[in-house]
């Protein structure tokens, strides 16, 4: 039994993976369908094959560095593992990707939420990636698990942002905290935590204004938000999630690097993967910085946010190939 | 700012070529590899990169170049021309009806910046073309999208037509046009909901609205951080809707913005405008030729010239230059200068526009706050001190007083003094230089050259406190 078939041997996993498969069908068709075609038409030791493999990964926004590293590794392993057929090569590609992604980390997608404490999850990212929407969806998941959740309107800058989060809180039936538009986001956090302590809240999901990572003053503001949260609750924020739009190109690396300097990023939320974009930049972020992907957005509906599972992600990409 | 890293890379690869007498085929190969890599890292579409490097290589391999007097320069020119060719030769203006209502539709993916850009566009066209805009809120899906447009509308004093989230967008559109006629608007800007280009139902909604509205412009809003997929998105929208132009947003980030290169080449959609910041007046006309020279790190002189002429009184400027040249530059002049720069926009933005500064600005942190501090420190000086900088630099008591008065540290006051000294020194050196020589000079090296003179020996003596 091949590596890939082993991955999907449980029925439950298959059902879950189907969701990825549907969400990512465009991705799979346009890009990784090519892999199959490529492997069938090129001989295994031709330079063309590797050049075109590189092209496929680059077109998926994986980035030059990570792609070259991956393809070099693959080239080496084809020799050492004596790969002779295209089917075996396909499996090797998946296996290599898996090794590259998972590293030694088993529980990569776990969310650090514990009972008997106020858990603070902070959502950060550049403008327009879907932070507020993601919070609504995460809230939905946590409420279904029986948690008492409060949404905190930390984006006091963008017009309509507070209102947008308020509507989400009504949809998912959660608590909601806001100060007025234009107020200091750190003070919103401070007041929200105070409220949470008095009202027995389990999880705070904190929205922040979108900020481009090269805006120093805005990054300082984020630093302050982080400090205030940490001062009020030891060990908080328990998760700082960088929200990344799947259409993002190589700038995603710069986002991860600079946001990580200001607030330690514990995970990535990859949004809008239901489009034609491949979101390959998160593989580069994982490879270069070790930051795992924790959630992935596969559609606009409330339940379309999934815990990221690399095996399922691979199934979404390669499901039809094998 | 956009393209910094791309210009770094190109300059690195081209520097090896510049200054050498002749080019070998190997040189060109090596250079093209660098160009290819840097363009890919800049998110330029893979296919565009391929054709780009192929064209440049063919031209560079031509006899003309190899036998030319300065092959390096010529390759730079080929690369620059090719970049420019891809992005379009000149900025394409928006279509505006002389009589009747001009209609524009904003379309794009979720989060590209349509709503903000709609507001910016209304403000821009009211200012530039003296139109009376109406913003129409058709995003009935995203929570609070209508709220957002209403807030933006009230910020810029533009009417917003909305009917809540219950009505169908096409109905709202029809009502909006009736309102526009009775309200005397001659520009209607429609903010539509973000959608995926592969979502057929949602795309059909846009087609219906377009067929009814018959807009002069269908503007695709594209996030400049978009990767390889930019081309698919543009093709998707263009094939179903017929896009008339693109607006590139968030170019004030540090993205290399390769999408700008790809759009025109692959989809033949011209980029007409670009968003340069979160403030509603930060929308600029897209100038491909300026963008090309910016990519190559040659500075965006034209934009700088525009900004300067828009915001600066020429007499003021000449007076300032005279003062600088004569070495009689004092704190009053410095404050005046700071105010001029402030009017032009952020200091960091200005510096990037100056030829040669782009690559030197890397790692140099231009903090707009520092100018505020400088003004505070200067306000804490007496009138005499402002006129005669020596009073401050020669007395530690005065420096301490200024620091205390402005709430800054003595070190910061010292830094301010150094800056004034440095500027005076720099401008003294510029005296007697012919303009051509000056143009070739590198402003940063100039400053660096003037620095050691001051540092050696003087520091200890002067800053004792």
XYZ file of N, CA, C and O in Angstrom, chain A residues 26 30 51 54-55 58-61 64-65 68 126-129 133 157-165 167-168 171 181 210-218 220 245-252 254-255 258 272 274-278 300, chain B residues 1 36-37 40-43 45-47 50 109-112 116 141-145 147-149 151-152 155 194-199 202 223 225-230 232-233 250-256 276-279 365 367-369:
464
model
N -10.528 23.740 -7.900
C -9.938 24.611 -8.917
C -8.410 24.558 -8.843
O -7.721 24.497 -9.839
N -6.156 23.036 -11.903
C -5.305 23.904 -12.698
C -3.830 23.614 -12.488
O -3.043 23.715 -13.412
N 12.509 21.174 -14.338
C 12.216 22.576 -14.642
C 10.723 22.830 -14.569
O 10.261 23.813 -14.010
N 9.381 22.734 -11.103
C 9.665 24.031 -10.470
C 8.626 25.051 -10.879
O 8.098 25.795 -10.055
N 8.341 25.069 -12.179
C 7.366 26.027 -12.689
C 6.014 25.861 -12.002
O 5.383 26.830 -11.589
N 6.175 27.228 -8.509
C 6.263 28.691 -8.503
C 4.912 29.308 -8.855
O 4.473 30.275 -8.249
N 4.216 28.692 -9.810
C 2.886 29.181 -10.178
C 1.906 29.054 -9.016
O 0.885 29.719 -8.974
N 2.213 28.176 -8.065
C 1.349 28.013 -6.895
C 1.760 28.977 -5.781
O 1.268 28.874 -4.665
N 2.678 29.908 -6.080
C 3.162 30.909 -5.122
C 4.025 30.319 -4.006
O 4.181 30.933 -2.949
N 10.526 30.945 -4.988
C 11.702 30.356 -5.629
C 12.558 29.551 -4.642
O 12.911 28.407 -4.907
N 12.836 30.133 -3.487
C 13.734 29.468 -2.531
C 13.231 28.095 -2.118
O 13.944 27.094 -2.208
N 13.125 25.572 -5.088
C 14.433 25.034 -5.472
C 14.909 24.011 -4.454
O 15.384 22.928 -4.790
N -2.538 42.003 7.311
C -2.638 43.204 6.482
C -4.112 43.464 6.138
O -4.976 42.676 6.500
N -4.383 44.542 5.438
C -5.764 44.919 5.139
C -6.430 43.942 4.170
O -5.812 43.497 3.214
N -7.690 43.633 4.442
C -8.499 42.903 3.470
C -8.272 41.406 3.372
O -8.685 40.788 2.414
N -7.622 40.801 4.369
C -7.358 39.364 4.277
C -8.503 38.523 4.826
O -8.609 37.331 4.529
N -14.092 38.264 9.393
C -14.874 37.098 8.982
C -14.343 35.832 9.654
O -15.104 34.993 10.147
N -10.284 51.570 13.572
C -9.873 52.493 12.507
C -10.756 52.412 11.263
O -11.334 53.406 10.833
N -10.902 51.218 10.697
C -11.616 51.117 9.436
C -13.113 51.397 9.626
O -13.728 50.900 10.563
N -13.637 52.168 8.704
C -15.045 52.499 8.754
C -15.859 51.209 8.707
O -15.629 50.346 7.875
N -16.791 51.054 9.627
C -17.698 49.904 9.591
C -17.154 48.619 10.195
O -17.873 47.630 10.255
N -15.907 48.630 10.644
C -15.303 47.392 11.142
C -15.979 46.908 12.421
O -16.238 45.711 12.587
N -16.287 47.837 13.320
C -16.923 47.472 14.594
C -18.302 46.878 14.316
O -18.669 45.836 14.855
N -19.042 47.541 13.425
C -20.374 47.096 13.057
C -20.326 45.689 12.450
O -21.148 44.823 12.742
N -19.328 45.471 11.602
C -19.168 44.178 10.949
C -18.998 43.060 11.987
O -19.625 42.012 11.901
N -18.162 43.323 12.998
C -17.934 42.312 14.037
C -19.177 42.135 14.905
O -19.508 41.021 15.315
N -22.257 42.393 13.946
C -23.195 41.551 13.196
C -22.802 40.073 13.316
O -23.632 39.201 13.535
N -21.490 39.823 13.234
C -21.020 38.441 13.408
C -21.390 37.906 14.798
O -21.809 36.766 14.933
N -24.893 36.878 14.793
C -25.094 35.654 14.021
C -24.720 34.406 14.807
O -25.402 33.399 14.751
N -15.574 54.133 17.748
C -14.645 54.194 16.631
C -13.583 55.255 16.909
O -13.882 56.311 17.457
N -6.476 46.091 10.067
C -5.496 45.637 9.090
C -4.361 46.637 9.026
O -4.584 47.837 9.092
N -3.130 46.137 8.958
C -1.991 47.052 8.878
C -0.946 46.454 7.958
O -0.669 45.257 8.004
N -0.384 47.294 7.094
C 0.712 46.836 6.253
C 1.946 46.805 7.137
O 2.177 47.711 7.935
N 2.721 45.737 6.972
C 3.794 45.472 7.930
C 4.923 46.493 7.895
O 5.745 46.545 8.790
N 4.961 47.325 6.854
C 6.036 48.325 6.807
C 5.625 49.649 7.439
O 6.392 50.604 7.436
N 4.420 49.710 7.997
C 3.978 50.936 8.665
C 4.399 50.874 10.128
O 3.779 50.195 10.932
N 5.469 51.585 10.429
C 6.090 51.438 11.742
C 5.157 51.812 12.898
O 5.090 51.107 13.892
N 4.459 52.908 12.717
C 3.590 53.355 13.806
C 2.481 52.360 14.098
O 2.142 52.122 15.256
N 1.941 51.778 13.037
C 0.873 50.799 13.222
C 1.399 49.530 13.869
O 0.712 48.881 14.654
N 3.918 49.508 15.933
C 4.108 49.870 17.342
C 2.793 49.761 18.113
O 2.772 49.338 19.267
N -4.309 35.890 3.100
C -5.178 35.651 1.953
C -4.467 34.684 0.994
O -3.295 34.874 0.676
N -5.185 33.653 0.516
C -4.542 32.663 -0.354
C -4.010 33.256 -1.651
O -3.107 32.698 -2.267
N -4.536 34.405 -2.054
C -4.029 35.003 -3.296
C -2.690 35.707 -3.089
O -2.050 36.094 -4.055
N -2.280 35.861 -1.827
C -1.046 36.579 -1.539
C 0.164 35.914 -2.187
O 0.313 34.700 -2.144
N 1.003 36.719 -2.773
C 2.231 36.209 -3.353
C 3.366 36.244 -2.351
O 3.167 36.020 -1.150
N 4.553 36.537 -2.833
C 5.752 36.451 -2.010
C 5.777 37.447 -0.858
O 6.540 37.311 0.076
N 4.939 38.459 -0.915
C 4.882 39.404 0.187
C 4.444 38.726 1.484
O 4.716 39.229 2.574
N 3.798 37.572 1.383
C 3.373 36.840 2.565
C 4.534 36.558 3.512
O 4.381 36.596 4.730
N 7.253 38.405 3.913
C 7.564 39.659 4.594
C 6.543 39.918 5.701
O 6.893 40.348 6.803
N 5.273 39.613 5.403
C 4.231 39.776 6.421
C 4.546 38.913 7.639
O 4.555 39.393 8.769
N 7.787 40.220 9.611
C 7.707 41.470 10.364
C 6.648 41.395 11.469
O 6.881 41.855 12.584
N -9.714 32.228 1.950
C -10.107 32.332 0.535
C -9.470 31.268 -0.359
O -9.150 31.530 -1.516
N -10.931 28.856 -1.517
C -11.921 28.327 -2.450
C -11.829 28.987 -3.825
O -12.542 28.627 -4.739
N -10.951 29.956 -3.972
C -10.754 30.576 -5.278
C -9.766 29.786 -6.111
O -9.544 28.604 -5.864
N -9.161 30.448 -7.095
C -8.201 29.743 -7.941
C -6.782 29.840 -7.398
O -5.872 29.221 -7.925
N -6.597 30.652 -6.351
C -5.252 30.823 -5.809
C -4.852 29.580 -5.024
O -5.688 28.870 -4.486
N -3.567 29.332 -4.976
C -3.087 28.076 -4.402
C -2.580 28.210 -2.974
O -2.377 27.223 -2.285
N -17.579 30.822 1.998
C -18.098 31.980 2.707
C -19.036 31.625 3.853
O -19.351 32.464 4.680
N 8.367 50.883 0.075
C 7.583 51.186 -1.125
C 7.760 50.091 -2.169
O 8.691 49.310 -2.131
N 15.303 36.968 -14.020
C 14.229 35.996 -13.935
C 13.854 35.730 -12.476
O 12.694 35.794 -12.083
N 14.892 35.488 -11.652
C 14.645 35.216 -10.239
C 13.973 36.387 -9.545
O 13.011 36.217 -8.804
N 10.378 36.777 -10.512
C 9.538 35.743 -9.901
C 9.296 36.044 -8.427
O 8.196 35.892 -7.915
N 10.346 36.483 -7.749
C 10.184 36.827 -6.337
C 9.287 38.046 -6.178
O 8.733 38.288 -5.110
N 9.181 38.819 -7.241
C 8.310 39.989 -7.194
C 6.883 39.635 -7.594
O 6.044 40.506 -7.743
N 6.606 38.344 -7.780
C 5.269 37.871 -8.145
C 4.852 38.219 -9.567
O 3.667 38.240 -9.881
N 4.003 37.315 -13.156
C 3.516 36.043 -13.665
C 4.612 35.290 -14.407
O 5.384 35.861 -15.165
N 4.639 33.994 -14.155
C 5.689 33.144 -14.703
C 5.830 33.282 -16.212
O 6.929 33.356 -16.749
N 4.698 33.351 -16.906
C 4.754 33.434 -18.362
C 5.313 34.777 -18.819
O 6.049 34.858 -19.799
N 9.009 34.731 -18.463
C 9.635 33.975 -19.546
C 9.799 34.834 -20.798
O 10.886 34.914 -21.375
N -12.114 40.789 -6.206
C -12.190 39.761 -5.161
C -12.510 40.407 -3.815
O -12.393 41.622 -3.664
N -12.854 39.580 -2.846
C -13.057 40.076 -1.490
C -11.744 40.647 -0.943
O -10.686 40.064 -1.134
N -11.853 41.783 -0.268
C -10.686 42.327 0.430
C -9.668 43.020 -0.444
O -8.582 43.347 0.006
N -9.989 43.253 -1.712
C -9.021 43.934 -2.582
C -8.970 45.430 -2.278
O -7.965 46.085 -2.536
N -13.080 51.216 -0.100
C -12.186 52.341 0.165
C -11.833 53.047 -1.140
O -11.863 54.279 -1.218
N -23.997 41.726 0.893
C -23.585 40.454 1.493
C -22.660 40.623 2.700
O -22.923 40.092 3.762
N -21.564 41.347 2.520
C -20.612 41.466 3.635
C -21.237 42.313 4.739
O -21.732 43.404 4.478
N -21.201 41.799 5.973
C -21.784 42.561 7.067
C -21.131 43.948 7.158
O -19.910 44.066 7.074
N -21.945 44.969 7.299
C -21.496 46.347 7.532
C -20.760 46.981 6.364
O -20.163 48.041 6.507
N -20.802 46.358 5.185
C -20.145 46.971 4.025
C -20.814 48.305 3.686
O -20.160 49.277 3.324
N -22.451 50.239 5.820
C -22.013 51.163 6.872
C -20.683 51.806 6.503
O -20.481 53.002 6.646
N -19.761 50.944 6.038
C -18.416 51.409 5.695
C -18.482 52.473 4.599
O -17.858 53.528 4.705
N -19.270 52.216 3.564
C -19.365 53.170 2.456
C -20.028 54.465 2.929
O -19.628 55.563 2.530
N -19.924 55.729 5.958
C -18.947 56.467 6.761
C -17.959 57.191 5.855
O -17.664 58.374 6.057
N -17.469 56.471 4.839
C -16.517 57.084 3.908
C -17.170 58.274 3.197
O -16.578 59.349 3.085
N -17.288 61.194 5.351
C -15.949 61.771 5.558
C -15.562 62.709 4.427
O -14.885 63.717 4.643
N -17.466 41.912 -3.058
C -16.335 41.115 -3.497
C -16.806 39.721 -3.867
O -17.748 39.205 -3.272
N -16.207 39.146 -4.901
C -16.621 37.799 -5.310
C -15.479 37.112 -6.047
O -14.585 37.764 -6.578
N -15.553 35.771 -6.050
C -14.578 34.996 -6.799
C -14.981 34.996 -8.266
O -16.169 34.871 -8.576
N -13.997 35.084 -9.142
C -14.316 35.126 -10.578
C -14.894 33.811 -11.073
O -15.423 33.736 -12.171
N -14.814 32.745 -10.231
C -15.330 31.442 -10.661
C -16.724 31.177 -10.089
O -17.307 30.136 -10.330
N -17.246 32.146 -9.331
C -18.569 31.979 -8.746
C -19.611 32.455 -9.757
O -19.887 33.646 -9.884
N -22.695 34.718 -8.717
C -22.287 36.069 -8.344
C -21.809 36.860 -9.564
O -22.024 38.066 -9.655
N -5.407 43.854 -5.472
C -4.453 44.008 -4.376
C -3.039 43.831 -4.941
O -2.756 42.837 -5.618
N -0.483 42.994 -3.575
C 0.248 41.882 -2.963
C -0.098 40.535 -3.604
O 0.440 39.505 -3.218
N -1.016 40.560 -4.559
C -1.454 39.319 -5.194
C -0.304 38.596 -5.874
O 0.568 39.222 -6.480
N -0.325 37.293 -5.792
C 0.734 36.489 -6.391
C 0.413 36.088 -7.817
O -0.221 36.840 -8.565
N 0.795 34.886 -8.168
C 0.648 34.388 -9.536
C -0.804 34.386 -10.017
O -1.074 34.443 -11.209
N -1.743 34.321 -9.069
C -3.142 34.174 -9.438
C -3.747 35.461 -10.021
O -4.837 35.433 -10.591
N -3.045 36.582 -9.881
C -3.574 37.875 -10.338
C -4.096 37.779 -11.768
O -5.153 38.318 -12.105
N -5.155 35.080 -13.421
C -6.395 34.296 -13.519
C -7.605 35.127 -13.118
O -8.658 35.063 -13.741
N -7.427 35.883 -12.042
C -8.518 36.723 -11.552
C -8.901 37.741 -12.627
O -10.073 37.892 -12.976
N -2.992 49.188 -2.230
C -2.040 48.861 -1.152
C -0.588 48.932 -1.626
O 0.271 48.191 -1.145
N -0.312 49.818 -2.566
C 1.063 49.960 -3.063
C 1.958 50.692 -2.070
O 3.158 50.843 -2.305
N 1.386 51.152 -0.973
C 2.218 51.766 0.061
C 2.843 50.706 0.948
O 3.620 51.024 1.828
N 2.514 49.453 0.718
C 3.156 48.382 1.470
C 4.538 48.097 0.904
O 5.015 48.825 0.031
N 5.172 47.024 1.393
C 6.507 46.724 0.868
C 6.450 45.635 -0.199
O 7.445 45.002 -0.509
N 5.278 45.443 -0.775
C 5.161 44.440 -1.824
C 5.903 44.902 -3.067
O 6.024 46.083 -3.329
N 6.414 43.924 -3.814
C 7.136 44.289 -5.022
C 6.186 44.495 -6.191
O 6.563 44.990 -7.230
N -2.269 54.496 -2.630
C -0.973 54.663 -1.981
C -1.074 54.828 -0.474
O -0.112 55.232 0.159
N -2.230 54.564 0.116
C -2.326 54.688 1.570
C -3.769 54.607 2.024
O -4.685 54.551 1.210
N -3.956 54.599 3.343
C -5.299 54.420 3.868
C -6.114 55.703 3.854
O -7.327 55.675 3.973
N -5.424 56.842 3.743
C -6.157 58.112 3.723
C -6.877 58.248 2.387
O -6.403 57.795 1.354
N 15.730 54.389 8.591
C 14.375 54.512 9.061
C 13.965 55.977 9.044
O 14.475 56.778 9.804
N 11.442 58.424 10.053
C 10.319 58.467 10.959
C 9.695 59.856 10.908
O 10.335 60.844 11.233
N 8.451 59.924 10.487
C 7.785 61.220 10.420
C 7.688 61.879 11.793
O 7.637 63.087 11.909
N 7.688 61.050 12.814
C 7.611 61.594 14.168
C 8.810 62.458 14.472
O 8.732 63.433 15.196
